[in-house]
Coordinates of C-alpha atoms in Angstrom, one line a residue:
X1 CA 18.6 0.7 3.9
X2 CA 20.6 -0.7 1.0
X3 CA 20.9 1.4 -2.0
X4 CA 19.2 -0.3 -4.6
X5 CA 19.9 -0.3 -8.5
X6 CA 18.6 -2.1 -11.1
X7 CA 19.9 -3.3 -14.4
X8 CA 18.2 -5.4 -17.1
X9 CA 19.8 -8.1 -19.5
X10 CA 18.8 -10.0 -22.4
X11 CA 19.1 -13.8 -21.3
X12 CA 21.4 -14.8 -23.9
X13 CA 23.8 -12.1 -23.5
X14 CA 23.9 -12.1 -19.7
X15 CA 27.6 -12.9 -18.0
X16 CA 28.0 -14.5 -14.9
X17 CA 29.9 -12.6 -12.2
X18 CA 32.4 -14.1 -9.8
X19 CA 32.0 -11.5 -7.2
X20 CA 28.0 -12.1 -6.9
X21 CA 25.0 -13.9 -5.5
X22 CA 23.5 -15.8 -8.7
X23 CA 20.0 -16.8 -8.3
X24 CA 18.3 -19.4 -10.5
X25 CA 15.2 -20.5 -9.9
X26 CA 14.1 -24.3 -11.4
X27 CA 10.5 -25.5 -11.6
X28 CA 10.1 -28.4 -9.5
X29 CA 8.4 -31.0 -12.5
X30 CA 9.5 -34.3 -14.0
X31 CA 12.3 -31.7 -16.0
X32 CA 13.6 -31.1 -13.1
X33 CA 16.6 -33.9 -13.5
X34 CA 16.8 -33.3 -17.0
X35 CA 17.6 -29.4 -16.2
X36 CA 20.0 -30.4 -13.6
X37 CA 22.0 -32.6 -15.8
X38 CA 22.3 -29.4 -18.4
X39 CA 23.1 -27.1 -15.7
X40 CA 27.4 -27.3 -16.3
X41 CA 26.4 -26.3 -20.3
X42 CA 24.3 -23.4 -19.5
X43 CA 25.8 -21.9 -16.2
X44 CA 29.1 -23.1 -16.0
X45 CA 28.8 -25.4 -13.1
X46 CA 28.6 -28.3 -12.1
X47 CA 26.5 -30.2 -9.4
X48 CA 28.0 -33.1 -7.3
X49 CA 25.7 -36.2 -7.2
X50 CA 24.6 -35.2 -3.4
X51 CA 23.8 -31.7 -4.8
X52 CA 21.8 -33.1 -7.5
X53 CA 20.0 -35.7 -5.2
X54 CA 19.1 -32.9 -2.7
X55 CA 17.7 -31.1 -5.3
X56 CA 15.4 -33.6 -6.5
X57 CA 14.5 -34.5 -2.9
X58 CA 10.9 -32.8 -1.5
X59 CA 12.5 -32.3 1.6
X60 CA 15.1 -29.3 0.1
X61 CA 13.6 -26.3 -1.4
X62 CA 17.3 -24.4 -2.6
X63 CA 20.8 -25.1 -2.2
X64 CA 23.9 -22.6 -2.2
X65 CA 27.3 -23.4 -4.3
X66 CA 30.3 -22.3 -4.6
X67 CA 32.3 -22.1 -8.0
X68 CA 34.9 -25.0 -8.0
X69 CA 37.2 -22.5 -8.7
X70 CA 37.4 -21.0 -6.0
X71 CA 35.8 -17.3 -6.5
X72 CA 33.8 -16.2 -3.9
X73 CA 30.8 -16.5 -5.6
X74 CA 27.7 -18.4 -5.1
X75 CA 25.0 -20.1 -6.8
X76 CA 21.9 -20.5 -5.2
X77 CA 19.5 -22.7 -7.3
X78 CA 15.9 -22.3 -5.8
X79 CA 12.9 -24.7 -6.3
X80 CA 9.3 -23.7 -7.5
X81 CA 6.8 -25.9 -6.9
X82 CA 3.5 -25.1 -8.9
X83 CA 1.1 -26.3 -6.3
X84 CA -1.8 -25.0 -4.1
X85 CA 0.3 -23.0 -2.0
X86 CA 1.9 -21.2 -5.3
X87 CA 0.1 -17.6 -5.7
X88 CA 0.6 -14.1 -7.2
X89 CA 3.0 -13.0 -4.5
X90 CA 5.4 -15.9 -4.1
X91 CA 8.4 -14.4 -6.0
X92 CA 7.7 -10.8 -4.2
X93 CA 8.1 -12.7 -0.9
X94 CA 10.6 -14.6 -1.6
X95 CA 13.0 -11.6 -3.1
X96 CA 11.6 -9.6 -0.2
X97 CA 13.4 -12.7 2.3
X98 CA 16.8 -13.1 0.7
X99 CA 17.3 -9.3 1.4
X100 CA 18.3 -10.2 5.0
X101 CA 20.8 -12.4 3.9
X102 CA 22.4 -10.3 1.4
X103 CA 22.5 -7.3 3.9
X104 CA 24.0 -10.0 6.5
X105 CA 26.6 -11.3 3.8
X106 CA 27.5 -7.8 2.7
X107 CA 26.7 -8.9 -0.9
X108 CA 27.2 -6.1 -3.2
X109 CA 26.0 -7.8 -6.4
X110 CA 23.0 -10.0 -7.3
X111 CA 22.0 -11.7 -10.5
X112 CA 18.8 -12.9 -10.9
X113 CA 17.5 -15.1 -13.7
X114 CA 14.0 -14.5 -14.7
X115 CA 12.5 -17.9 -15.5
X116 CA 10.0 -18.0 -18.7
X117 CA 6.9 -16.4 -18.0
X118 CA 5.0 -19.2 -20.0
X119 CA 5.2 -21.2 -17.2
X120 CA 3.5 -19.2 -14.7
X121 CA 0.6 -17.7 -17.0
X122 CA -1.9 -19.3 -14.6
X123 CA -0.9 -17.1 -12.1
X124 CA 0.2 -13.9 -14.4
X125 CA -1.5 -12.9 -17.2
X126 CA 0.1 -9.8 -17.6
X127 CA 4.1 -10.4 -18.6
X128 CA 5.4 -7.3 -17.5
X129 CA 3.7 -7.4 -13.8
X130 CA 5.2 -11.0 -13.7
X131 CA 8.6 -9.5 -13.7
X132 CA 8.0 -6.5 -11.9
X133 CA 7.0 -9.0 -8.9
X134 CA 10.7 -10.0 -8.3
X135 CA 12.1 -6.3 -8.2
X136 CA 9.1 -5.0 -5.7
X137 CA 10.4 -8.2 -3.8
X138 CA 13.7 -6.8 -3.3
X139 CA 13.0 -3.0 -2.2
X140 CA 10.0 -3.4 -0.4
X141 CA 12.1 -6.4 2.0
X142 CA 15.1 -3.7 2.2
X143 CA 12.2 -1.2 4.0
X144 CA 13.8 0.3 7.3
X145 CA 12.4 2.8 9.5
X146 CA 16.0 3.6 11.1
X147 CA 15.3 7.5 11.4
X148 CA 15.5 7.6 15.0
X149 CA 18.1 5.5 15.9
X150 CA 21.5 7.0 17.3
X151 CA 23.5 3.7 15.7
X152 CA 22.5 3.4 12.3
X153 CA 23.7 0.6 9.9
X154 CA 25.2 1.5 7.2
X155 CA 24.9 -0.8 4.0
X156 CA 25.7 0.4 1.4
X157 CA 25.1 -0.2 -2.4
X158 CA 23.2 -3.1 -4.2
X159 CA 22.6 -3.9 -7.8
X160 CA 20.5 -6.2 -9.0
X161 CA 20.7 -7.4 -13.0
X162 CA 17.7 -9.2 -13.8
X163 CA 17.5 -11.5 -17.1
X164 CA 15.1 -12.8 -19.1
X165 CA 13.8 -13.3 -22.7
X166 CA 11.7 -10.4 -22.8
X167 CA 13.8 -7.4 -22.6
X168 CA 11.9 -4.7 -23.3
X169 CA 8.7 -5.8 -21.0
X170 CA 11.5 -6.7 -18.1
X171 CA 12.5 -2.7 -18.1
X172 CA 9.4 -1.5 -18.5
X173 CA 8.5 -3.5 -15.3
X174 CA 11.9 -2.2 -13.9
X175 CA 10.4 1.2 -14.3
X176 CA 7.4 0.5 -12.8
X177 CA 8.7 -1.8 -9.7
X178 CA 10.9 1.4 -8.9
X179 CA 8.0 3.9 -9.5
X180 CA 5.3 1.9 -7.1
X181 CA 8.2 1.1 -4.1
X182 CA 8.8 4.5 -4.1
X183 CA 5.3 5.2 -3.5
X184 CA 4.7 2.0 -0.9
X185 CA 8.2 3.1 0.9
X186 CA 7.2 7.0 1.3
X187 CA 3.4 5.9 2.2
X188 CA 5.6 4.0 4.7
X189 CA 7.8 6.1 6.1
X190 CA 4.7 8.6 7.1
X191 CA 3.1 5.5 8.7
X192 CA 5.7 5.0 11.4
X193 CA 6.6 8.8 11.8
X194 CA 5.4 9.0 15.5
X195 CA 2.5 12.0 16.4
X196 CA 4.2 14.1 18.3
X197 CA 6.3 14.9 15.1
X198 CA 3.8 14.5 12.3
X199 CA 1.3 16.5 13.4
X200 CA -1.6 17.7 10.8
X201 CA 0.2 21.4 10.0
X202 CA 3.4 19.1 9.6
X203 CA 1.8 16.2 7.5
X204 CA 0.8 18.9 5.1
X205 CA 4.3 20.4 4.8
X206 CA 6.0 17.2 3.8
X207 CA 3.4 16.8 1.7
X208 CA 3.8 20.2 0.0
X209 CA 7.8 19.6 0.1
X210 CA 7.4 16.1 -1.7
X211 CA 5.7 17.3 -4.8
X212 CA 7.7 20.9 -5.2
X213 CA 8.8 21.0 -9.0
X214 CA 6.7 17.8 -9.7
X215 CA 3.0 18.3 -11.9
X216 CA 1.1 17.7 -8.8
X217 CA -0.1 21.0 -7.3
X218 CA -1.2 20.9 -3.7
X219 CA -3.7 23.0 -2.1
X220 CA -3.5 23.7 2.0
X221 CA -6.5 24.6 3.8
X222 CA -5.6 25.7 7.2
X223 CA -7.9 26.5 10.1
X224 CA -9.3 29.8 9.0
X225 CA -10.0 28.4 5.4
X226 CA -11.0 25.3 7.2
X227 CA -14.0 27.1 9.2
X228 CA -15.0 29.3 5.9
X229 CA -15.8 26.1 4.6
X230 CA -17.8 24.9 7.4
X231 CA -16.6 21.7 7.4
X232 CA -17.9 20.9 10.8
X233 CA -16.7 17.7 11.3
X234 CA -13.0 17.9 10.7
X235 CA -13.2 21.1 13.1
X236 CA -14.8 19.0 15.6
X237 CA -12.6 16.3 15.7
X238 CA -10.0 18.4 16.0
X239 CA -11.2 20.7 18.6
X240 CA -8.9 19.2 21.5
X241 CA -5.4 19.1 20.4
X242 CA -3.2 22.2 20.1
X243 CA -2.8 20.9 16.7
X244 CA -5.2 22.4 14.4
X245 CA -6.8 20.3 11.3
X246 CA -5.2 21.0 7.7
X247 CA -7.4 20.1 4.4
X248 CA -5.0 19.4 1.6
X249 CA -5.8 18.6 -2.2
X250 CA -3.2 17.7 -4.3
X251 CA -4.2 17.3 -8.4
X252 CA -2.5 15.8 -11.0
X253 CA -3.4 16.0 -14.4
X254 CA -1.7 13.0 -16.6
X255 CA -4.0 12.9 -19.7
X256 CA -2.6 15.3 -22.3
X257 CA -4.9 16.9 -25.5
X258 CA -8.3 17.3 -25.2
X259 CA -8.2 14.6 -22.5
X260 CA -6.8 16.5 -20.0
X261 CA -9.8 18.5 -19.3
X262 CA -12.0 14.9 -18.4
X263 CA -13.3 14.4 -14.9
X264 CA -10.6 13.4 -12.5
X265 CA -11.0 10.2 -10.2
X266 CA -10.8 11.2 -6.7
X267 CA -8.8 9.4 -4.1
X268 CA -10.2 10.7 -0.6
X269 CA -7.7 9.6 2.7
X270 CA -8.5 9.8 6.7
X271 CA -5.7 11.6 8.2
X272 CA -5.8 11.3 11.9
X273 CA -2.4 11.9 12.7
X274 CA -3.0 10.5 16.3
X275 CA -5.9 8.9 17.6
X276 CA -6.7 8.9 21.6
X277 CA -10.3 8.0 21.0
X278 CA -10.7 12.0 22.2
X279 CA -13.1 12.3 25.4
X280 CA -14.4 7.8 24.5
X281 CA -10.5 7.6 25.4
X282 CA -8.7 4.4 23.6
X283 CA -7.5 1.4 26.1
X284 CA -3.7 2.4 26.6
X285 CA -2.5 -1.2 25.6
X286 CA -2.1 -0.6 21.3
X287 CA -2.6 2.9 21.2
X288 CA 1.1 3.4 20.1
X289 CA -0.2 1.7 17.0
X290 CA -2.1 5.1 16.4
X291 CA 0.2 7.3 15.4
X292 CA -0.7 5.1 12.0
X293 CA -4.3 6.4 12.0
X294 CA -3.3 8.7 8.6
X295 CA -3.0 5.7 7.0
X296 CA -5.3 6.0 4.5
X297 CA -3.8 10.0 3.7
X298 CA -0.5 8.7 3.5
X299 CA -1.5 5.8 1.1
X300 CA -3.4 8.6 -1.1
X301 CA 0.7 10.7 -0.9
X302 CA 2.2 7.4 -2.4
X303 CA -0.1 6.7 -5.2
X304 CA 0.0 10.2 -6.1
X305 CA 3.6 10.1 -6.3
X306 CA 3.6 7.0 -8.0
X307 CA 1.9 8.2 -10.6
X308 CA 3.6 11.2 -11.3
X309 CA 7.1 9.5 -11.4
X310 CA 5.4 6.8 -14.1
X311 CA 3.4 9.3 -15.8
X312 CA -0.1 7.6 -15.4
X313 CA -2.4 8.5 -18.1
X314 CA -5.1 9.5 -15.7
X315 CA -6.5 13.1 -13.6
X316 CA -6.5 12.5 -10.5
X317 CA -7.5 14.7 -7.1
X318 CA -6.2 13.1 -4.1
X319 CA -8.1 14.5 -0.8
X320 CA -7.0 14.2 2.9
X321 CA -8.5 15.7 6.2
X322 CA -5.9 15.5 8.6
X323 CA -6.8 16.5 12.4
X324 CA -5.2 14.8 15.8
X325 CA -8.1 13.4 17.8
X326 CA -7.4 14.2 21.8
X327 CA -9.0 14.3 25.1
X328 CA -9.0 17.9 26.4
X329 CA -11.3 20.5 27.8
X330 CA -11.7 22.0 24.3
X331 CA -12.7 18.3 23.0
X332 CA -15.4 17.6 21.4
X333 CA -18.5 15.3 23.7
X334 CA -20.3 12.6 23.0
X335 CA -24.0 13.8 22.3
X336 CA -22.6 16.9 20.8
X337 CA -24.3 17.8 17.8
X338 CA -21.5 19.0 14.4
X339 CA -22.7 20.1 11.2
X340 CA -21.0 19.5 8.5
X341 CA -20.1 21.3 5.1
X342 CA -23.0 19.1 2.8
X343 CA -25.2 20.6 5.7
X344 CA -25.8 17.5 7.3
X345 CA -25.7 17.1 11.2
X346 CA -24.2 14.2 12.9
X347 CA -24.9 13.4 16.6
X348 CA -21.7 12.3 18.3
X349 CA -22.5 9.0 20.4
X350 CA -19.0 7.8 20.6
X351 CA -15.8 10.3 20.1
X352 CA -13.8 7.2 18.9
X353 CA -15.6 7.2 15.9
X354 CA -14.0 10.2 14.8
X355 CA -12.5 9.2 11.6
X356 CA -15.8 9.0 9.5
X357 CA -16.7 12.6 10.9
X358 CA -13.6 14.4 8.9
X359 CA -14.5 11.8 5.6
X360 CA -17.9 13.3 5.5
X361 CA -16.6 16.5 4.6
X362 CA -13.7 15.3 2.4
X363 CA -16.3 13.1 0.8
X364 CA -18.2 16.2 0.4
X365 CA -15.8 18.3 -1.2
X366 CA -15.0 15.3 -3.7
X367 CA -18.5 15.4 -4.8
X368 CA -18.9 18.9 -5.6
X369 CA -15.4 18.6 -7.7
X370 CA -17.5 16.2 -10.0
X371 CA -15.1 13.4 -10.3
X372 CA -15.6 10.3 -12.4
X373 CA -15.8 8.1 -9.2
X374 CA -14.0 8.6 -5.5
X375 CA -12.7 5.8 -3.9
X376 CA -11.6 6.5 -0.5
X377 CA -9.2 4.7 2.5
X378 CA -9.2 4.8 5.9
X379 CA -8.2 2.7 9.1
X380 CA -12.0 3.0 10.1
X381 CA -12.9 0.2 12.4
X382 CA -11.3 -2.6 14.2
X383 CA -14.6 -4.2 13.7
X384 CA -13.5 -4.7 10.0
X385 CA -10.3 -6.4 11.8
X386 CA -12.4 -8.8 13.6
X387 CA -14.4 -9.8 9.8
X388 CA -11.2 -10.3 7.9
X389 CA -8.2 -10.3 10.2
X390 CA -4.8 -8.3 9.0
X391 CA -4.7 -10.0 5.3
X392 CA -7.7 -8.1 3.3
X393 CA -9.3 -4.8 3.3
X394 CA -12.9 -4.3 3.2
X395 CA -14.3 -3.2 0.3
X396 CA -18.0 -1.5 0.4
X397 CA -19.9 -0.4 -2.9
X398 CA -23.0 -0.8 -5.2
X399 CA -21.4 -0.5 -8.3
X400 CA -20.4 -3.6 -9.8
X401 CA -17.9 -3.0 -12.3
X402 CA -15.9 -0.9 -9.4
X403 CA -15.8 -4.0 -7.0
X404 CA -14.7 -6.1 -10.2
X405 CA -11.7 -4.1 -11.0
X406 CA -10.7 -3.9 -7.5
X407 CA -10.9 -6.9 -6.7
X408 CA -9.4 -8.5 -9.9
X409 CA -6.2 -5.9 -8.7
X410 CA -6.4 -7.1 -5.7
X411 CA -5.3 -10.2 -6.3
X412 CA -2.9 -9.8 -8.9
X413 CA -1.0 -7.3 -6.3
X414 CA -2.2 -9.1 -3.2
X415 CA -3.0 -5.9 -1.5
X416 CA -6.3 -7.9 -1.7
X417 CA -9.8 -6.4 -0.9
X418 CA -13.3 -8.8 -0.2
X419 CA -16.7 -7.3 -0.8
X420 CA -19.1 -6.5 2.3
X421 CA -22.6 -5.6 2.4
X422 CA -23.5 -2.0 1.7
X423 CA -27.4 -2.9 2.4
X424 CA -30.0 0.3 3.1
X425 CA -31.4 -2.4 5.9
X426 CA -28.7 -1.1 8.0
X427 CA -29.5 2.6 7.7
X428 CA -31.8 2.3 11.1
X429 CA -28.6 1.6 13.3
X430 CA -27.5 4.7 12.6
X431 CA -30.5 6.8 12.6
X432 CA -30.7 9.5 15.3
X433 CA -33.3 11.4 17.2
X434 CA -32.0 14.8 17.4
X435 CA -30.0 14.6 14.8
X436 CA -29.6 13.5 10.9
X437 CA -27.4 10.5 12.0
X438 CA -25.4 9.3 14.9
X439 CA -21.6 8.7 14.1
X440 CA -21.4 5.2 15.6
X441 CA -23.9 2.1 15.0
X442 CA -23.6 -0.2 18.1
X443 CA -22.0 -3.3 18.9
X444 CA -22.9 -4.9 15.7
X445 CA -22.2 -4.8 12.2
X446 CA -19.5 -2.2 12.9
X447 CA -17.6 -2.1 9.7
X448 CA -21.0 -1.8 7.7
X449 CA -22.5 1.0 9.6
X450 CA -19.5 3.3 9.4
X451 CA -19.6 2.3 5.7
X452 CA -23.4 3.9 5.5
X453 CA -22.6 6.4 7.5
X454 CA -19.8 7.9 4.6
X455 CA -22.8 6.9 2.1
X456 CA -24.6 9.4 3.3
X457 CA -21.6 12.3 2.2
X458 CA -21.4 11.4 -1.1
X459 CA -23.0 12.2 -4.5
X460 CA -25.6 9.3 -5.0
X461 CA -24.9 9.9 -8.6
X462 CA -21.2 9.0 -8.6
X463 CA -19.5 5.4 -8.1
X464 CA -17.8 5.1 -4.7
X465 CA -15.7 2.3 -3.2
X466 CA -14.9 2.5 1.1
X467 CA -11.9 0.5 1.8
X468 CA -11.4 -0.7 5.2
X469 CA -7.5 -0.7 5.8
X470 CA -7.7 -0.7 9.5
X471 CA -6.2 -4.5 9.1
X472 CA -3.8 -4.6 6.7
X473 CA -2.0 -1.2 7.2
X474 CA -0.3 -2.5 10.0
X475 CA 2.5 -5.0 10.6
X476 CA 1.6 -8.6 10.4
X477 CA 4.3 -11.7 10.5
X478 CA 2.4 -13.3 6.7
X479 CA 4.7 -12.8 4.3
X480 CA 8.7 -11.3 4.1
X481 CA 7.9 -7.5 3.9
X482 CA 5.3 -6.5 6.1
X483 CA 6.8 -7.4 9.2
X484 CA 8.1 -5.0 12.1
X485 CA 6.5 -1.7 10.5
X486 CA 3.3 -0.5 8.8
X487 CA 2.8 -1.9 5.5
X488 CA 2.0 0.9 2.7
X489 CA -1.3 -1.6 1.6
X490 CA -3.0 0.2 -1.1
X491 CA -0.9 2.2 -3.5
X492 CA 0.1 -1.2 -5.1
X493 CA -3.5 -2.0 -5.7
X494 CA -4.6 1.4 -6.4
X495 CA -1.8 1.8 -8.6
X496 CA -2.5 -1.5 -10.9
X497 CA -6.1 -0.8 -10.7
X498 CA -5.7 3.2 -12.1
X499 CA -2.2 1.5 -14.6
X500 CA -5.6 -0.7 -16.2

């Protein structure tokens, strides 16, 4: 991957280089020939008559020049249309799309000029976020999971000078752009780290590793401490691999004073670091795609560190069971019955369902910490796939204001979520004979009945929000940096929504 760095300049005192990529981006309104005729005053160049003409044409969206002097530098003058298809992402995606371009070019210098948030307040209410779009754009397009390739690329360094007429909210989204990617990028790189490497004993070490000499202090439960607990269901799960389960709580305590000692939110994360399907054994087509199953754990590492680097002025208590779910003759079976640390017993119908099982207990252990609210993440069901494809995450919870703020974050980051039913009606597809519930709810309604099944874990007394990541977690072809490698959905989201 490049080397990123950013650099922020007042419009009016910005300098051209001759050794760079300058981007300007033009709305595309009846100014627009009136801008281009003004262009030689305020950049220094000027447009040919076909170069104008192309411009103004619907057919051509941006144009590249070169300085009539020669230099080898370019201009590349890009059209924003404020139509339907405009929306809160466009200049991420965009940024994220030249970055293969300027890797290809060897382009050691960028300069990008900010256009007037006044323009787009439709579509950003918040200044500083509207800013900190373009700069995600860049480092989250130059992600590159090149660890295990014997040729790497090297490509050196990158800086990027942004400009605009804000300076002080343009480096305060600076900050934040860099604080957040850094989050996304290391919920990332524990995405793609294959199983056989990032086992549960292993996941907690890197975890532990990440956050030496930071204020988070992280707590690892292993086995022994694991079984004192009793938390059945992450034992279970974890039963057939040679890998035992780890518990690990990390805390982080941002709010200084008398503050500090408020109730924390918790952040609770499935961490199956590879998921057969145990003894209900997975198809083999797609099951590579497993080795992503921590998914929600990992995006729980990001926002953590996210928050640390920016300083949030929140407590939080981020909580991940981590276990590797395999067929073996030590595996748990399906009509086993497991009891788990709330002393609740789950009957086993399906051992693909596995990933509830070790939230019940992390749930659990959230609600006896007496958090403000838990909100937890997990690649739960491809049922929640079928209901909303790759581009949403469902979002399940009774409490109003929660599902508000989510979803309002949602679509400012466009890690969006969409409510889904969290009915009691539902409770009887779930219910068991010989046991307090069964851990799988039939064909139907798959999404909603793993949803009440973690209902039944945690504090009734305490807002909770399930988010459904199983879809957008992993690659999809949408937009400019989600492509090729699992996506890091939910620290941006989470990180706007706790930032609020």
């Amino acid at each position: 991957m490049l080397e990123i760095n950013f650099k922020a300049f007042d419009s009016e005192k910005v300098k051209y280089s001759t050794l760079s990529l300058n981007i300007i981006f033009l709305i595309n309104d009846k100014s627009l020939k009136n801008k281009l005729n003004k262009l030689d005053k305020t950049y220094n160049i000027k447009l040919s008559k076909l170069q104008k003409e192309n411009l103004l044409s619907e057919d051509v969206s941006e144009i590249r020049v070169a300085k009539q002097n020669g230099q080898p530098d370019e201009f590349l003058f890009h059209k924003v249309k404020l139509d339907e298809k405009f929306n809160a992402d466009y200049f991420r995606n965009y940024c994220a799309g030249l970055i293969s371009k300027i890797k290809n070019e060897k382009i050691k210098e960028v300069h990008v000029s900010i256009p007037k948030h006044s323009t787009f307040k439709k579509y950003f209410n918040d200044e500083s976020y509207f800013y900190q779009t373009f700069a995600e754009g860049f480092v989250l397009g130059n992600y590159n999971f090149d660890k295990y390739l014997s040729d790497k690329k090297a490509h050196g360094k990158l800086n990027i000078i942004f400009n605009s007429d804000n300076l002080l909210l343009l480096r305060k989204a600076l900050n934040n752009a860099k604080f957040v990617t850094e989050g996304v990028n290391f919920t990332k790189d524990l995405q793609n780290e294959p199983g056989i490497t990032l086992t549960p004993s292993e996941f907690a070490k890197r975890i532990s590793s990440k956050f030496r000499g930071t204020s988070v202090k992280v707590t690892v439960m292993n086995e022994r401490e694991i079984k004192q607990r009793k938390m059945g269901g992450l034992l279970a799960v974890g039963m057939g691999s040679s890998n035992p389960p780890r518990f690990i709580v990390m805390r982080y305590n941002g709010l200084k004073g008398k503050a500090n000692k408020s109730k924390p939110i918790a952040i609770v994360g499935k961490g199956i670091t590879f998921d057969s399907g145990g003894i209900s054994i997975k198809p083999s087509n797609g099951m590579g795609e497993m080795k992503a199953d921590m998914s929600g754990a990992a995006v729980v590492v990001g926002l953590l560190l996210a928050a640390e680097k920016a300083k949030l002025p929140v407590n939080l208590i981020g909580i991940i069971a981590s276990a590797e779910n395999m067929p073996s003759g030590t595996s748990m079976r399906p009509g086993d019955i497991v009891i788990t640390s709330s002393g609740k017993s789950i009957e086993v119908d399906n051992t693909d369902a596995e990933g509830r099982m070790v939230l019940a207990d992390a749930l659990h252990y959230a609600s006896k910490q007496k958090p403000q609210m838990i909100i937890d993440l997990a690649t739960l069901t491809g049922a929640c796939v079928v209901a909303l494809g790759e581009l949403a995450a469902g979002m399940f919870t009774k409490d109003d204001k929660l599902k508000d703020k989510l979803y309002s974050s949602g679509l400012k980051t466009y890690d969006r979520v969409w409510q889904m039913p969290l009915w009691d009606d539902y409770n009887y597809l779930i219910k068991s004979n010989v046991a307090d519930v069964k851990n799988i709810g039939g064909r139907w309604g798959g999404a909603i009945t793993a949803a009440k099944f973690l209902e039944m874990f945690v504090d009734k007394n305490i807002p909770w929000v399930h988010l459904d990541i199983a879809g957008p977690a992993m690659p999809n072809d949408f937009n400019n940096y989600t492509k090729k490698y699992m996506t890091g959905f939910g620290v941006r989201l989470l990180f706007d929504f706790l930032s609020e």
